[in-house]
C-alpha cells in the first residue's frame, strides 16, 4: 500500500475513534436508523394544539417504552439453564435419518433448561410442582427442540384444556394466593372434574416429586414422537433421560425448610456443580 494511502486510512480511523468517544458526527436516530435531531418535542397541531398521531417518532418512543419489559411466561417462568453437549453412543439409524442421532462419538452442543411450572419468576425452586426439562440441540441440520417434564404422564389428554388447567393452578384471582402451590380450591375444583388428571396428581403428590437436584432427576418427552429413517419407514418413540447420579428427591418437610433458607437451592446447586 502506498504511504499516502496508508496515512489517509490511519487519519480516517483516528477520526472515527475520536467521534465515537466524543459523539461528534454521530446522529441521534429512531430505532429504524432514521437520523433525527429532536426526540424531546412531539408534533402539535399549532402552538396550543393537540398532539398528533402522525408523529411516528413519538409513537415509536412510547411504544418502545411500553414494551421494554419482557412479560413473564405464563408457565415455566422460574427456571435455570446450562450449556453442555450431547454425545451419541449408539447409532439410531434404524429409527431416524437425523444426522445427530446417527454419528456416534460426535459432540452436539446443547442448551438445557430446568423449570417449575406454576410459580412466578422469583418463586422457590422447591415448589411441589412438575419440573420442566427442555433441551435445544444445535445440530448441523438445524436446531432440534425437545421439551420434557420430570414425570412421564400429563394432567390432560387434549391441549384445549391447558389454559383451564393453568388458570386453575395459578393463584386464586381475588387475592393472588398461593404462590407456586397447587393446594388450593380452584386447582382441586379442576382436578375433581378431570379424571384423566389422577395419574399425574399421584406423581406430583408423591415423595418423588420434588428433586434433590436438577442433576438427580429424570426427564421424559411425555408425547410419543414419530421418527423416520433413511428408507422412509417410521417408528413411534419415547424420549427418556436417566441421570447418572440416580433419582433423588427431598421430602415435603425438607422442601419447606430449604425454601425458607435458600429459595434458589436448585439454581445454586447447578451453578456450583458447574463451577466446581
Ligand atoms: C398440553 C398442552 C400444552 C400447552 C398448551 C403448553 C404450553 C406451554 C407454554 C405456553 C409454554 C411457555 C413458552 C414460553 O413462554 O416460552 C410452555 C413451556 C414449557 N412446556 Fe408446555 N404446554 C403443554 C404441555 C406440555 C407438556 C406435555 C410438556 C412436557 C413434555 C411441556 C413442557 C414444557 C416445558 C419444559 C416448557 C418450558 C420450556 C423452556 O424451558 O423454555 N408442556 N408450555
mmCIF file of N, CA, C and O in Angstrom, residues 6 14 23 28 35 45 58 64 99 146 152 174 178 202 240 263:
data_model
loop_
_atom_site.group_PDB
_atom_site.id
_atom_site.type_symbol
_atom_site.label_atom_id
_atom_site.label_comp_id
_atom_site.label_asym_id
_atom_site.label_seq_id
_atom_site.Cartn_x
_atom_site.Cartn_y
_atom_site.Cartn_z
ATOM 1 N N UNK A 6 -1.987 4.902 3.030
ATOM 2 C CA UNK A 6 -1.998 4.383 4.399
ATOM 3 C C UNK A 6 -2.251 5.509 5.399
ATOM 4 O O UNK A 6 -3.027 5.357 6.341
ATOM 5 N N UNK A 14 -8.468 7.331 13.019
ATOM 6 C CA UNK A 14 -8.319 8.173 14.225
ATOM 7 C C UNK A 14 -9.565 9.029 14.439
ATOM 8 O O UNK A 14 -10.095 9.119 15.536
ATOM 9 N N UNK A 23 -18.789 11.623 20.512
ATOM 10 C CA UNK A 23 -20.131 11.754 19.955
ATOM 11 C C UNK A 23 -20.194 12.641 18.712
ATOM 12 O O UNK A 23 -21.255 12.805 18.122
ATOM 13 N N UNK A 28 -28.414 11.277 16.363
ATOM 14 C CA UNK A 28 -29.497 10.623 17.084
ATOM 15 C C UNK A 28 -30.366 9.977 16.012
ATOM 16 O O UNK A 28 -30.600 10.583 14.960
ATOM 17 N N UNK A 35 -32.101 9.265 10.754
ATOM 18 C CA UNK A 35 -31.466 10.355 11.506
ATOM 19 C C UNK A 35 -32.499 11.406 11.887
ATOM 20 O O UNK A 35 -33.256 11.867 11.032
ATOM 21 N N UNK A 45 -50.729 20.203 16.685
ATOM 22 C CA UNK A 45 -51.477 20.924 15.646
ATOM 23 C C UNK A 45 -51.531 22.405 16.053
ATOM 24 O O UNK A 45 -52.446 22.840 16.724
ATOM 25 N N UNK A 58 -42.658 10.090 18.101
ATOM 26 C CA UNK A 58 -43.336 9.977 19.400
ATOM 27 C C UNK A 58 -43.898 8.568 19.578
ATOM 28 O O UNK A 58 -43.702 7.930 20.623
ATOM 29 N N UNK A 64 -41.944 1.685 22.223
ATOM 30 C CA UNK A 64 -40.744 1.015 22.711
ATOM 31 C C UNK A 64 -40.762 0.974 24.246
ATOM 32 O O UNK A 64 -40.538 -0.064 24.865
ATOM 33 N N UNK A 99 -29.076 -36.666 11.375
ATOM 34 C CA UNK A 99 -27.628 -36.925 11.432
ATOM 35 C C UNK A 99 -27.110 -37.036 12.868
ATOM 36 O O UNK A 99 -26.306 -37.899 13.179
ATOM 37 N N UNK A 146 -36.585 -30.104 22.134
ATOM 38 C CA UNK A 146 -37.342 -31.188 22.744
ATOM 39 C C UNK A 146 -37.771 -30.708 24.119
ATOM 40 O O UNK A 146 -36.920 -30.380 24.945
ATOM 41 N N UNK A 152 -43.515 -38.853 33.648
ATOM 42 C CA UNK A 152 -43.767 -39.405 32.303
ATOM 43 C C UNK A 152 -45.190 -39.253 31.773
ATOM 44 O O UNK A 152 -45.446 -39.538 30.609
ATOM 45 N N UNK A 174 -58.969 -13.584 43.292
ATOM 46 C CA UNK A 174 -59.371 -12.433 44.121
ATOM 47 C C UNK A 174 -58.284 -11.959 45.088
ATOM 48 O O UNK A 174 -58.268 -10.789 45.455
ATOM 49 N N UNK A 178 -52.375 -19.044 46.469
ATOM 50 C CA UNK A 178 -50.999 -19.053 46.957
ATOM 51 C C UNK A 178 -50.003 -19.065 45.804
ATOM 52 O O UNK A 178 -50.342 -19.436 44.680
ATOM 53 N N UNK A 202 -50.972 -38.231 41.255
ATOM 54 C CA UNK A 202 -50.279 -39.209 42.112
ATOM 55 C C UNK A 202 -48.762 -38.987 42.059
ATOM 56 O O UNK A 202 -48.082 -39.087 43.064
ATOM 57 N N UNK A 240 -36.504 -40.603 26.983
ATOM 58 C CA UNK A 240 -36.317 -40.620 28.442
ATOM 59 C C UNK A 240 -34.879 -40.226 28.768
ATOM 60 O O UNK A 240 -33.950 -40.695 28.115
ATOM 61 N N UNK A 263 -34.292 -20.176 48.602
ATOM 62 C CA UNK A 263 -35.250 -20.444 47.517
ATOM 63 C C UNK A 263 -34.571 -20.723 46.176
ATOM 64 O O UNK A 263 -35.204 -21.237 45.250
#
